[in-house]
PDB file of C-alpha atoms and ligand atoms in Angstrom:
ATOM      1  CA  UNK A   1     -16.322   7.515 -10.138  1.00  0.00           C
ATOM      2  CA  UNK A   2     -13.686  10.055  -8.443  1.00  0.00           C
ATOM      3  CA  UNK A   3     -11.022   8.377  -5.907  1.00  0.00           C
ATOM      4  CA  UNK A   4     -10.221  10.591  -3.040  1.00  0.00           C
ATOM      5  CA  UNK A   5      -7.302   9.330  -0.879  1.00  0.00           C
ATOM      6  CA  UNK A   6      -6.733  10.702   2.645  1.00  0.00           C
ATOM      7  CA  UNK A   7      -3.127  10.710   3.448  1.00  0.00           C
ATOM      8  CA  UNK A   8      -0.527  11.728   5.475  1.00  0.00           C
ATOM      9  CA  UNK A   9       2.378  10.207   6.926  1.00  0.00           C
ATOM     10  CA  UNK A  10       1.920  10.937  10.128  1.00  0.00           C
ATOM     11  CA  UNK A  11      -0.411   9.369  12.328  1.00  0.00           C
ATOM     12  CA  UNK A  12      -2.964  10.542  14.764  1.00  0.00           C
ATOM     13  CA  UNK A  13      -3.774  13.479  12.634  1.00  0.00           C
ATOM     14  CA  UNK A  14      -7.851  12.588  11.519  1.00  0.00           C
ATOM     15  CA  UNK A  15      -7.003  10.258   8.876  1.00  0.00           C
ATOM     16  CA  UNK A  16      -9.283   7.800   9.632  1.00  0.00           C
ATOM     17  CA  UNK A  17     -12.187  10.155  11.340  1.00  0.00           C
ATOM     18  CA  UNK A  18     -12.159  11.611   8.084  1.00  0.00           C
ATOM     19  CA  UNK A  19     -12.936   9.096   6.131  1.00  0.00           C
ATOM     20  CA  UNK A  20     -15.673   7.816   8.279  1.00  0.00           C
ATOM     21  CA  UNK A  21     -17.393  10.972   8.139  1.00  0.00           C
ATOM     22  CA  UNK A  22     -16.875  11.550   4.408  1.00  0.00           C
ATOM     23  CA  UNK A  23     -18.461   8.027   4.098  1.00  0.00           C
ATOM     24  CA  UNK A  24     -21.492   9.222   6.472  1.00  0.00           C
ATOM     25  CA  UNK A  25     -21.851  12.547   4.529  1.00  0.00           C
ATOM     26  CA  UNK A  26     -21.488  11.545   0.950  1.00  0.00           C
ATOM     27  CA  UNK A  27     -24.426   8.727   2.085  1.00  0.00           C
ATOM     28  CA  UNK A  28     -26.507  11.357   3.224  1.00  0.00           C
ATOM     29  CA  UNK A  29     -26.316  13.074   0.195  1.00  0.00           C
ATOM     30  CA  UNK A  30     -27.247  10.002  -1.755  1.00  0.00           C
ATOM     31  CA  UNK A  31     -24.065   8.969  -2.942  1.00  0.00           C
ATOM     32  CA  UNK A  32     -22.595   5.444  -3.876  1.00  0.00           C
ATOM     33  CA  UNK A  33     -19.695   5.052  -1.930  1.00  0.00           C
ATOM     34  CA  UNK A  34     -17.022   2.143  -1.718  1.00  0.00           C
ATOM     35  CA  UNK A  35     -13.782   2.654   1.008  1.00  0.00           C
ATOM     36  CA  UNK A  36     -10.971   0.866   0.853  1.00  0.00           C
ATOM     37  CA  UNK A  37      -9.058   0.546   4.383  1.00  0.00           C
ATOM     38  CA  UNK A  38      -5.195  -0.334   3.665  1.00  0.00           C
ATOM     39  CA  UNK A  39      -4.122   0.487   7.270  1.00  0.00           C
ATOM     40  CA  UNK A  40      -3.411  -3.120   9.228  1.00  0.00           C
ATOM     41  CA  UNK A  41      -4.381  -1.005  12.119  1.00  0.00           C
ATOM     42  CA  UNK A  42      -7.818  -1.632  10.850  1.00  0.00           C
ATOM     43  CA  UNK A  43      -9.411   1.463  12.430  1.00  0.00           C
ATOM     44  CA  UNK A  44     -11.809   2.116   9.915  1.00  0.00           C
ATOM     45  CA  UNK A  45     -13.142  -1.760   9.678  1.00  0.00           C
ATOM     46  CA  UNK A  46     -13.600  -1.650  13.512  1.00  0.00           C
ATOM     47  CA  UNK A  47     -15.434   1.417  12.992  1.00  0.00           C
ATOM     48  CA  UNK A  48     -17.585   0.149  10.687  1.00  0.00           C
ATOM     49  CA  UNK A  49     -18.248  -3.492  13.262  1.00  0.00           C
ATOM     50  CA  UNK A  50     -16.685  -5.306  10.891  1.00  0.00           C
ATOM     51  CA  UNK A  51     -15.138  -8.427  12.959  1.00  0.00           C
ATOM     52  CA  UNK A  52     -13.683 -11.606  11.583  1.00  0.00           C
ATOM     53  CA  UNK A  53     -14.489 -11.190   7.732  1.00  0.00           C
ATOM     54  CA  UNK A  54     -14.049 -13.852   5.458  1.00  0.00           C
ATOM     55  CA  UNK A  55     -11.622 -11.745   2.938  1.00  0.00           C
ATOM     56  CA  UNK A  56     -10.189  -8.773   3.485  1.00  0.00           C
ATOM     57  CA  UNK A  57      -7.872  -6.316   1.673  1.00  0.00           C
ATOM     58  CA  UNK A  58      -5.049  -8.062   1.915  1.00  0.00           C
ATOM     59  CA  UNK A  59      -6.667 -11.018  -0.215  1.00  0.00           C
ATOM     60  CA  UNK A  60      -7.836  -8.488  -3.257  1.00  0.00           C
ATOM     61  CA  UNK A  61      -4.291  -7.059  -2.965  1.00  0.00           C
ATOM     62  CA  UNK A  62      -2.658 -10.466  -3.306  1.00  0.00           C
ATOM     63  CA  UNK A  63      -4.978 -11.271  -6.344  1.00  0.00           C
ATOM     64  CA  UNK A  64      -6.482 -13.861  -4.079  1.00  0.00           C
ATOM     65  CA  UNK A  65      -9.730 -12.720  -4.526  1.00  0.00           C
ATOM     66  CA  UNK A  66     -11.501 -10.412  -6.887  1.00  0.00           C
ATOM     67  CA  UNK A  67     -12.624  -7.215  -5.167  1.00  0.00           C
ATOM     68  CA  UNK A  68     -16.366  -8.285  -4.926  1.00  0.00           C
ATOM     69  CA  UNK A  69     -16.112 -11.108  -2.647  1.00  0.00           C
ATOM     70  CA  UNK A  70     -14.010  -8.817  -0.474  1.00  0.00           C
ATOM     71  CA  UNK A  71     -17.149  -6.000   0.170  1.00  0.00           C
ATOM     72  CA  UNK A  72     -18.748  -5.758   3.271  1.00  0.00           C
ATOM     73  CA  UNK A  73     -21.937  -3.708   2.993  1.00  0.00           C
ATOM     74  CA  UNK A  74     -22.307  -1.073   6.518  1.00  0.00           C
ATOM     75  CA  UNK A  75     -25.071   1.778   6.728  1.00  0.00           C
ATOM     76  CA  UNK A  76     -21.711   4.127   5.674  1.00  0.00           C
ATOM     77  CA  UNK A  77     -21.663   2.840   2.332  1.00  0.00           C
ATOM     78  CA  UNK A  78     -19.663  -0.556   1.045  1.00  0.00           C
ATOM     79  CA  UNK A  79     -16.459  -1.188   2.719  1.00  0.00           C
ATOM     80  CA  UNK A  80     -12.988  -3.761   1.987  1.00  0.00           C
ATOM     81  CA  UNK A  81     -12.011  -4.465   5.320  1.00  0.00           C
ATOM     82  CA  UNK A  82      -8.318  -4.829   6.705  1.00  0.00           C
ATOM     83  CA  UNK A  83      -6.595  -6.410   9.508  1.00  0.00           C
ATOM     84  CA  UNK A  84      -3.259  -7.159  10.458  1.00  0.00           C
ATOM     85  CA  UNK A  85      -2.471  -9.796   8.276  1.00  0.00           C
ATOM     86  CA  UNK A  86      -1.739  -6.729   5.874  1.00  0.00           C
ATOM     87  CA  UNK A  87       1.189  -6.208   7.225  1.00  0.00           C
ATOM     88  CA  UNK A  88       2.632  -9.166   6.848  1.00  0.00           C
ATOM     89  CA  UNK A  89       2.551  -9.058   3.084  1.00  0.00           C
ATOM     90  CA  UNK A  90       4.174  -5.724   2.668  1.00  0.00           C
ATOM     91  CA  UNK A  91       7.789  -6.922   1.822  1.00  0.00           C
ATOM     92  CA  UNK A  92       6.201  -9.222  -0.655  1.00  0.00           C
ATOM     93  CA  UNK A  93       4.134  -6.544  -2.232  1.00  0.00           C
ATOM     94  CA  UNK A  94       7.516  -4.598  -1.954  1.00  0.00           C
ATOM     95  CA  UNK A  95       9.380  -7.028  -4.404  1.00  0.00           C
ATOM     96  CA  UNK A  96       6.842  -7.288  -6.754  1.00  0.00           C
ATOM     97  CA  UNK A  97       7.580  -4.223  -9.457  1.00  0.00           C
ATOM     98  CA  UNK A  98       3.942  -4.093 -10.656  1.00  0.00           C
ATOM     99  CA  UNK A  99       2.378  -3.739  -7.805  1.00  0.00           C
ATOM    100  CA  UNK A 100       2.439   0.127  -7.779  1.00  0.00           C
ATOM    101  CA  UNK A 101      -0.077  -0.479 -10.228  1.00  0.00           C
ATOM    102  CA  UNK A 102      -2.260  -3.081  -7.957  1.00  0.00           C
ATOM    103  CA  UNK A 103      -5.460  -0.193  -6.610  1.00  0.00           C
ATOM    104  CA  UNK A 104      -5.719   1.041  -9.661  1.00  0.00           C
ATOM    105  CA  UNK A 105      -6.165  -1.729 -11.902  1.00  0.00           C
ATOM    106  CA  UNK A 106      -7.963  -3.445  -9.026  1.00  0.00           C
ATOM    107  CA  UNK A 107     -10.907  -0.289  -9.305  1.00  0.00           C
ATOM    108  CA  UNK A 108     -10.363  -0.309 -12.677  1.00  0.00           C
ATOM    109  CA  UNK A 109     -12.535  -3.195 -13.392  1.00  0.00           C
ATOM    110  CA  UNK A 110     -15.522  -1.719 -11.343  1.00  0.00           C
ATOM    111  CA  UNK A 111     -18.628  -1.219 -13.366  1.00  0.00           C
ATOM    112  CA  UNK A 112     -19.325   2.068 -14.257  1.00  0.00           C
ATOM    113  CA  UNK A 113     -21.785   3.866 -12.294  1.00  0.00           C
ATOM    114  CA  UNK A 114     -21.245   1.026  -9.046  1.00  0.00           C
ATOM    115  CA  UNK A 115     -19.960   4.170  -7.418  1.00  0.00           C
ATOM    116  CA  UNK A 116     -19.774   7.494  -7.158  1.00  0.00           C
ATOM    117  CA  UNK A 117     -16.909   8.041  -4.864  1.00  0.00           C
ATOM    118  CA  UNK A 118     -14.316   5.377  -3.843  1.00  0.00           C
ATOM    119  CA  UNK A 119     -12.179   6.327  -0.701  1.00  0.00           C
ATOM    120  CA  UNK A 120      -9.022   5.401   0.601  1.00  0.00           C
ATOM    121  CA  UNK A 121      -7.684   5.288   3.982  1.00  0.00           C
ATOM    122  CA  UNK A 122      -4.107   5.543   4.533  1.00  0.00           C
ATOM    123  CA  UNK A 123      -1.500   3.699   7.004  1.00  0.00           C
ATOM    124  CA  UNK A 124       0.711   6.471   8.957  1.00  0.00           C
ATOM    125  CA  UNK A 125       3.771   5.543   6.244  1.00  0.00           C
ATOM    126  CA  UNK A 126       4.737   5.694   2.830  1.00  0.00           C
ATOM    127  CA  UNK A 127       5.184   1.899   2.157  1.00  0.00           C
ATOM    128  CA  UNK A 128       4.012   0.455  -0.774  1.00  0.00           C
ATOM    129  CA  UNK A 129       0.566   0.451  -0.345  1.00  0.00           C
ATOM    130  CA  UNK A 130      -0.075   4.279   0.373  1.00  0.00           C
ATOM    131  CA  UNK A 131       2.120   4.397  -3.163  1.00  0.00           C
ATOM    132  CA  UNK A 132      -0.602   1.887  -5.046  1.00  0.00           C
ATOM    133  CA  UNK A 133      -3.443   4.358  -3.611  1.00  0.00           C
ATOM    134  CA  UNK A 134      -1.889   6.834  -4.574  1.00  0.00           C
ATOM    135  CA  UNK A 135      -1.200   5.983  -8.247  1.00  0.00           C
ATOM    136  CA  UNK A 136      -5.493   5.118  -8.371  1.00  0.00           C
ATOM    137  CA  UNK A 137      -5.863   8.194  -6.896  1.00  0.00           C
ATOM    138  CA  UNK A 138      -7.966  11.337  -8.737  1.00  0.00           C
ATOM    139  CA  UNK A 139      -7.714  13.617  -5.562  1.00  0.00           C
ATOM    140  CA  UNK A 140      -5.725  14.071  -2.157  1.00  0.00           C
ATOM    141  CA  UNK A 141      -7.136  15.006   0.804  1.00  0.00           C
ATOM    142  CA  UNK A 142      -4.226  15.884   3.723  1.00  0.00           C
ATOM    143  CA  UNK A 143      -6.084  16.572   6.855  1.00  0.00           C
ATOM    144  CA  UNK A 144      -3.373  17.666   9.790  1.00  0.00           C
ATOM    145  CA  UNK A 145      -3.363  18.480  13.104  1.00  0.00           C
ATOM    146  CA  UNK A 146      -2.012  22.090  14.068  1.00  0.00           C
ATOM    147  CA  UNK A 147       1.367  21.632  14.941  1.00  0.00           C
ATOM    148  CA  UNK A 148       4.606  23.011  14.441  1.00  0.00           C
ATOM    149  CA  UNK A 149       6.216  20.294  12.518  1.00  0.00           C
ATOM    150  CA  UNK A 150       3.177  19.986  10.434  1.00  0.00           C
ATOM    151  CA  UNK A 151       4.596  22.279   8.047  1.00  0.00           C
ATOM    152  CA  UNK A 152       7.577  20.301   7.730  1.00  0.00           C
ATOM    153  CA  UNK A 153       5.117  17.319   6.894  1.00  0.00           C
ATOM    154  CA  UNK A 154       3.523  18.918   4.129  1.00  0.00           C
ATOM    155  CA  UNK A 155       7.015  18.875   2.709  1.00  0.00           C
ATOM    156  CA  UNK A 156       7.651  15.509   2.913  1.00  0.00           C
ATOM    157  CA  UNK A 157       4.038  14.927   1.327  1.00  0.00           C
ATOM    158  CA  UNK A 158       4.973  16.912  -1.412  1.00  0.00           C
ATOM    159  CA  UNK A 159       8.124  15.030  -2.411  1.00  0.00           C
ATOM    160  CA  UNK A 160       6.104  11.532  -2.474  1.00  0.00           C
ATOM    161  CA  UNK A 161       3.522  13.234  -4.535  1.00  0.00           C
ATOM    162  CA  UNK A 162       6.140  14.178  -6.806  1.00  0.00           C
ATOM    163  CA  UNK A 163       7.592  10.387  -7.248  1.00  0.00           C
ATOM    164  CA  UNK A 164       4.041   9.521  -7.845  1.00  0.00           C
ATOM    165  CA  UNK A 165       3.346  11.511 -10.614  1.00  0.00           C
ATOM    166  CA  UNK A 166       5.267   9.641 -12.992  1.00  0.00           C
ATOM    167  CA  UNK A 167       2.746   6.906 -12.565  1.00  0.00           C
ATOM    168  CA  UNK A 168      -0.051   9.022 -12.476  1.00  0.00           C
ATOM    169  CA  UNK A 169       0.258  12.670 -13.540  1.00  0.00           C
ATOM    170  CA  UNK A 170      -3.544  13.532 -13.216  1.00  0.00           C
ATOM    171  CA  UNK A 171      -2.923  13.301  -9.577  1.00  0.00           C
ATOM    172  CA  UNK A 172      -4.454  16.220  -7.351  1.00  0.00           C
ATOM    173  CA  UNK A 173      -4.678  17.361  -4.377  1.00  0.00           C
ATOM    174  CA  UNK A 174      -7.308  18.952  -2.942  1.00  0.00           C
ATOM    175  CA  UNK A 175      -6.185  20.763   0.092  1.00  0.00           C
ATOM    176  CA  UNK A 176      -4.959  20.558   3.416  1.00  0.00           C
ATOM    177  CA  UNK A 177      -7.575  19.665   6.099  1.00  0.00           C
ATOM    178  CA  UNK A 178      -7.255  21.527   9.616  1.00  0.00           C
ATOM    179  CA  UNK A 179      -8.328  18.960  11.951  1.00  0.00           C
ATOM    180  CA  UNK A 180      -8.989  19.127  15.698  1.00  0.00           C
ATOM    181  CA  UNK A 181      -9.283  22.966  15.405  1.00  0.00           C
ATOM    182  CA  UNK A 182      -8.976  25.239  18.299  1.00  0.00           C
ATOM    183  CA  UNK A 183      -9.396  28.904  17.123  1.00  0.00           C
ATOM    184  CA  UNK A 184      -8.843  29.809  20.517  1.00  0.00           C
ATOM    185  CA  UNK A 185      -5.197  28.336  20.898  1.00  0.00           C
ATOM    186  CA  UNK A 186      -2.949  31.559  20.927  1.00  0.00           C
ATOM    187  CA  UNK A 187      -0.963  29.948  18.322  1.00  0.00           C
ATOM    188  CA  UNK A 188      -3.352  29.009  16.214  1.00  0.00           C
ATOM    189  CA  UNK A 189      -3.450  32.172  13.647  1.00  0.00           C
ATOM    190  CA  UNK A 190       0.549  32.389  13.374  1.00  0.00           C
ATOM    191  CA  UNK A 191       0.704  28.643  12.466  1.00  0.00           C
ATOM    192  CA  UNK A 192      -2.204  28.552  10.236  1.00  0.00           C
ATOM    193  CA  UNK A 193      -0.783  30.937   8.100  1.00  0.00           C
ATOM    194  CA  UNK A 194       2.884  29.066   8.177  1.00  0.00           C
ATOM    195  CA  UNK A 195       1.058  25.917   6.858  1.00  0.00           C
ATOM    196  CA  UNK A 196      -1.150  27.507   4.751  1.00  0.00           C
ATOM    197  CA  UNK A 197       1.946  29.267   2.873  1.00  0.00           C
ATOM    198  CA  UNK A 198       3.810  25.978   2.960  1.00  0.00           C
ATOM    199  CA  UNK A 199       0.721  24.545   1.481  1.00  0.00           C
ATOM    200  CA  UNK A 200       0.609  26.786  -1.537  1.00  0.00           C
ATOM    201  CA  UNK A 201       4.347  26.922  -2.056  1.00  0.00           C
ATOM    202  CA  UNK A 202       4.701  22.858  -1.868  1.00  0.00           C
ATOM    203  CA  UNK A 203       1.518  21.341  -2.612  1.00  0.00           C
ATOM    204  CA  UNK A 204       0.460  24.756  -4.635  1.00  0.00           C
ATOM    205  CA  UNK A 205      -3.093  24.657  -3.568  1.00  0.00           C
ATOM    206  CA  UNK A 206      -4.817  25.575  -0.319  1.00  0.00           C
ATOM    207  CA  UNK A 207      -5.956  25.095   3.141  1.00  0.00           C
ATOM    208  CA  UNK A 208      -9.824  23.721   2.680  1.00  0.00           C
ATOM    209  CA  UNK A 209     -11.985  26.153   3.817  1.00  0.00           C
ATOM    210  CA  UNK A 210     -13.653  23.861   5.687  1.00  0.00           C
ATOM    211  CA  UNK A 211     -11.816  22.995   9.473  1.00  0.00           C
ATOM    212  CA  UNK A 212     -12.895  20.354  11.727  1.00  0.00           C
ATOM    213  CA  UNK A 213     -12.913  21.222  15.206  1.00  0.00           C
ATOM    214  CA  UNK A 214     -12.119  19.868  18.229  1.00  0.00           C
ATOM    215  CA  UNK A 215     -14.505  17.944  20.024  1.00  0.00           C
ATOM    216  CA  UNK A 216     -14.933  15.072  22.538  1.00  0.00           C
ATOM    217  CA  UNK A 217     -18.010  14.269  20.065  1.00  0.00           C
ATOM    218  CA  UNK A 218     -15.359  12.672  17.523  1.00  0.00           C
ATOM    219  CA  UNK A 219     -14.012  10.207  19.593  1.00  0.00           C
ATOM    220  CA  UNK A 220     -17.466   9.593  21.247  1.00  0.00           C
ATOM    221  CA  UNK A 221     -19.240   9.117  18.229  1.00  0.00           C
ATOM    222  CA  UNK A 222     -16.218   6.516  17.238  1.00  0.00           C
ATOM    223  CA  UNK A 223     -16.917   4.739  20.541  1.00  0.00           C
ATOM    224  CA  UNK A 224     -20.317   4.361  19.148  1.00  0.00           C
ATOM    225  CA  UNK A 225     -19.824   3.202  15.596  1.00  0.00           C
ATOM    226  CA  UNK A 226     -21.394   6.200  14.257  1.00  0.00           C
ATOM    227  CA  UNK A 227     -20.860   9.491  12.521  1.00  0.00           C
ATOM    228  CA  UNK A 228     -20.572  12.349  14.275  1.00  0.00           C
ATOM    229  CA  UNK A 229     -23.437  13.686  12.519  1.00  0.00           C
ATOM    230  CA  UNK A 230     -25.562  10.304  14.091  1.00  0.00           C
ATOM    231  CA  UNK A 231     -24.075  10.912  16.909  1.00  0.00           C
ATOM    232  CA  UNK A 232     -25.424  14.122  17.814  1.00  0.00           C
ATOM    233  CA  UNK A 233     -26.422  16.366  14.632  1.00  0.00           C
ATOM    234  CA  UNK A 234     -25.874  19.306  16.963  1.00  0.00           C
ATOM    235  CA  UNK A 235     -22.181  18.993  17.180  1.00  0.00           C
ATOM    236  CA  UNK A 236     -19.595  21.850  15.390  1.00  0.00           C
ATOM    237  CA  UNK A 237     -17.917  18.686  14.169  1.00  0.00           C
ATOM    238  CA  UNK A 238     -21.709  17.416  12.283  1.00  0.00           C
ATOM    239  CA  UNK A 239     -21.078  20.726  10.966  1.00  0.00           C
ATOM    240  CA  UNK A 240     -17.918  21.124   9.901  1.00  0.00           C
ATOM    241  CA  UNK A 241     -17.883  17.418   8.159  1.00  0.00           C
ATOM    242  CA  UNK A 242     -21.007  19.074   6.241  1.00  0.00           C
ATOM    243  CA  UNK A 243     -19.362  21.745   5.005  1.00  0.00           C
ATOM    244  CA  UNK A 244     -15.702  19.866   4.140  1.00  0.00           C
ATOM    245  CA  UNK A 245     -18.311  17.903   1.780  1.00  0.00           C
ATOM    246  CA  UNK A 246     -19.885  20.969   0.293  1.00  0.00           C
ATOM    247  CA  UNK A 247     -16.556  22.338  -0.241  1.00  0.00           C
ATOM    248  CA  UNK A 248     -14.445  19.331  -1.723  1.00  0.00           C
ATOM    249  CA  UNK A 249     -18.142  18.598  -4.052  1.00  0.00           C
ATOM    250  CA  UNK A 250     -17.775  21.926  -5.167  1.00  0.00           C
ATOM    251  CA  UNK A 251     -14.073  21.637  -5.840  1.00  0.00           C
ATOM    252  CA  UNK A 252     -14.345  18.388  -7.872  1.00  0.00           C
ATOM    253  CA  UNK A 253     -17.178  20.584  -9.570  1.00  0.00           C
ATOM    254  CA  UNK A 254     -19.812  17.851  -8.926  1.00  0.00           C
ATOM    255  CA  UNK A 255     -23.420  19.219  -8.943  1.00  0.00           C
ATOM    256  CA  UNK A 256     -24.949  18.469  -6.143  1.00  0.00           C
ATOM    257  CA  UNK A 257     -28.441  20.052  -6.659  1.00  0.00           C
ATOM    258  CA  UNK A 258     -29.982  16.824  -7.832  1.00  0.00           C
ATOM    259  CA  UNK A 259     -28.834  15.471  -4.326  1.00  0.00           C
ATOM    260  CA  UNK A 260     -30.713  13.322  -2.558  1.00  0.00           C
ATOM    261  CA  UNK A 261     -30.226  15.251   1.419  1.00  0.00           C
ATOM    262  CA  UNK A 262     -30.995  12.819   3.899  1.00  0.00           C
ATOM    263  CA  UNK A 263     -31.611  15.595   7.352  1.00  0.00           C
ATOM    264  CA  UNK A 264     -30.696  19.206   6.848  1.00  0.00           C
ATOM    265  CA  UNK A 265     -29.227  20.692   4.282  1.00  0.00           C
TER     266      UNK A 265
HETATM  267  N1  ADP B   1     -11.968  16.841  15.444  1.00  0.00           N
HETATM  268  C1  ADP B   1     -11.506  16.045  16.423  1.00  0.00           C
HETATM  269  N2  ADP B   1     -11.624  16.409  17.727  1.00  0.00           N
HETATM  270  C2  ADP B   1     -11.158  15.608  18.719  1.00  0.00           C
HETATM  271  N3  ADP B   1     -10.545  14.428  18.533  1.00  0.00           N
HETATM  272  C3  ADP B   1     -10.410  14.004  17.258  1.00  0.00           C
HETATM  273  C4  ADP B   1     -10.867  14.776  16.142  1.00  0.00           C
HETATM  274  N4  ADP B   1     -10.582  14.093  14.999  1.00  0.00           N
HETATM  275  C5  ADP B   1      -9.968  12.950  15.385  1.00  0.00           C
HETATM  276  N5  ADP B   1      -9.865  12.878  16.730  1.00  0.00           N
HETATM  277  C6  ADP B   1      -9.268  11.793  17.538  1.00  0.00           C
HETATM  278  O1  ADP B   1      -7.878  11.728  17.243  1.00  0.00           O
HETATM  279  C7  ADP B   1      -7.433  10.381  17.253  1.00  0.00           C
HETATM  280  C8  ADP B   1      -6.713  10.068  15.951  1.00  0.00           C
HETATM  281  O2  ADP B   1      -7.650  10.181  14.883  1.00  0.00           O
HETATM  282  P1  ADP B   1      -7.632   9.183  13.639  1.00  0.00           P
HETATM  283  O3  ADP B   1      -8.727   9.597  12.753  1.00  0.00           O
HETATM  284  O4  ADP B   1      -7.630   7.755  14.118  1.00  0.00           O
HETATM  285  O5  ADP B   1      -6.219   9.538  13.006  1.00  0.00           O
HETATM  286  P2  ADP B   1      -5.326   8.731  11.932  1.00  0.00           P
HETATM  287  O6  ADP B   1      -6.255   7.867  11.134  1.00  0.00           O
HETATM  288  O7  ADP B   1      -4.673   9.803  11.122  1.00  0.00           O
HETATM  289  O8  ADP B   1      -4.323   7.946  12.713  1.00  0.00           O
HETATM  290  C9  ADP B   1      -8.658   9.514  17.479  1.00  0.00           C
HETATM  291  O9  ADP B   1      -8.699   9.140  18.838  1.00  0.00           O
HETATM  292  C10 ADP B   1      -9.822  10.429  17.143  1.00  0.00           C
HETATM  293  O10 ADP B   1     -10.975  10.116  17.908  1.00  0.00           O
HETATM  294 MG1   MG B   2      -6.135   5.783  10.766  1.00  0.00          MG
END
């Protein structure tokens, strides 16, 4: 089981969009996949038509209730729901010292083989709960929007990384994830090389090959409740989310011949 967690501070930059269509792809491909949403913004459990569930993050966080009771099963793969009731419990989480430890233990005591991929969406803040995810986590995915200050976020990424590793030093991260691409933008070439040189000289790995462009399909396909690939199988975006999968398989060096490819390949 490998635990990918999609952060970054900021929010607004594909976060969530990500994970939906990791959860889509890695499905396709045949893959057991659990996500964990710890944003009480909830986006990925409305995404998923989850409404009014009986436990939700929150509870497993609390120790409430073991994880189990807390899984919602959606065509995307299993799923712990959120909602804003997380919130609420952050300064307690805050004052409890062991918490940091909470995600991790929590996945822990999943049997092995449940799933092949857990993955973690991210509030827009470094509270206590991104830190928890971040302690479970095997790999970081970034994914950023091309901006100027986005450099200047990859910094600040960097330094939490860097307070997390003393809780977990196997910590990686995979890349940075160019979302809502525009080749076409002027600027475009000149900042992509500023973040991908930030990128290597704080993070010290790369840009993912792999860029999701910008399309009206994304937020469509949300609309929907679907993947972009569901959506329309057409769209650059279908494609892109394809190859972000081929490429982050590849970097975990996971061997996906013996995949089972729902659609094209
Ligand atoms: N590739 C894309 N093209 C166009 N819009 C996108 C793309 N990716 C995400 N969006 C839109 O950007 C907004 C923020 O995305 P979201 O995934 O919710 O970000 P976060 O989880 O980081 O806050 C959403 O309205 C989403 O539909
Ligand atoms: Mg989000």
């Amino acid at each position: 089981m490998k635990t990918i967690v999609v952060f970054n501070q900021k929010g607004g930059v594909g976060k969530t969009s990500t994970v939906t269509n990791m959860m889509s792809e890695l499905t396709r491909r045949g893959k057991k996949v659990l996500a964990l949403d710890l944003d009480a913004q909830a986006n990925l459990t409305s995404f998923c038509k989850i409404i009014d569930a009986k436990y939700t993050v929150k509870d497993v966080l609390s120790k409430t209730v073991d994880l189990d009771e807390a899984i919602c099963s959606t065509v995307y793969g299993d799923i712990v729901p959120s909602d804003e009731t997380l919130g609420l419990e952050l300064l307690r989480f805050a004052s409890d010292p062991s918490f940091i430890l909470r995600v991790r233990t929590i996945l822990e005591r999943l049997p092995q083989g449940r799933y092949d991929f857990v993955l973690i969406d991210c509030p827009p803040a470094v509270n206590q709960v991104t830190a928890s995810a971040l302690v479970a986590a095997n790999y970081v995915l970034i994914p950023t929007e091309m901006e100027y200050f986005s450099a200047v976020g990859v910094g600040r990424i960097a330094e939490t990384i860097e307070q997390i590793k003393p809780f977990n030093n196997g910590i990686k991260v995979i890349g940075v994830l160019l979302v809502k691409y525009n080749a076409r933008r002027t600027l475009t070439k000149a900042l992509e090389s500023k973040l991908s040189q930030s990128t290597r000289e704080m993070l010290g790995c790369d840009i993912m090959n792999a860029k999701i462009r910008f399309t009206v399909d994304i937020p469509s396909a949300q609309a929907c409740g679907m993947s972009v690939y569901d959506y329309s199988s057409k769209s650059k975006a279908a494609f892109d989310y394809e190859e972000l999968i081929a490429e982050l398989l590849d970097k975990i060096n996971i061997n996906t011949k013996g995949d089972k490819y729902h659609g094209r390949l």
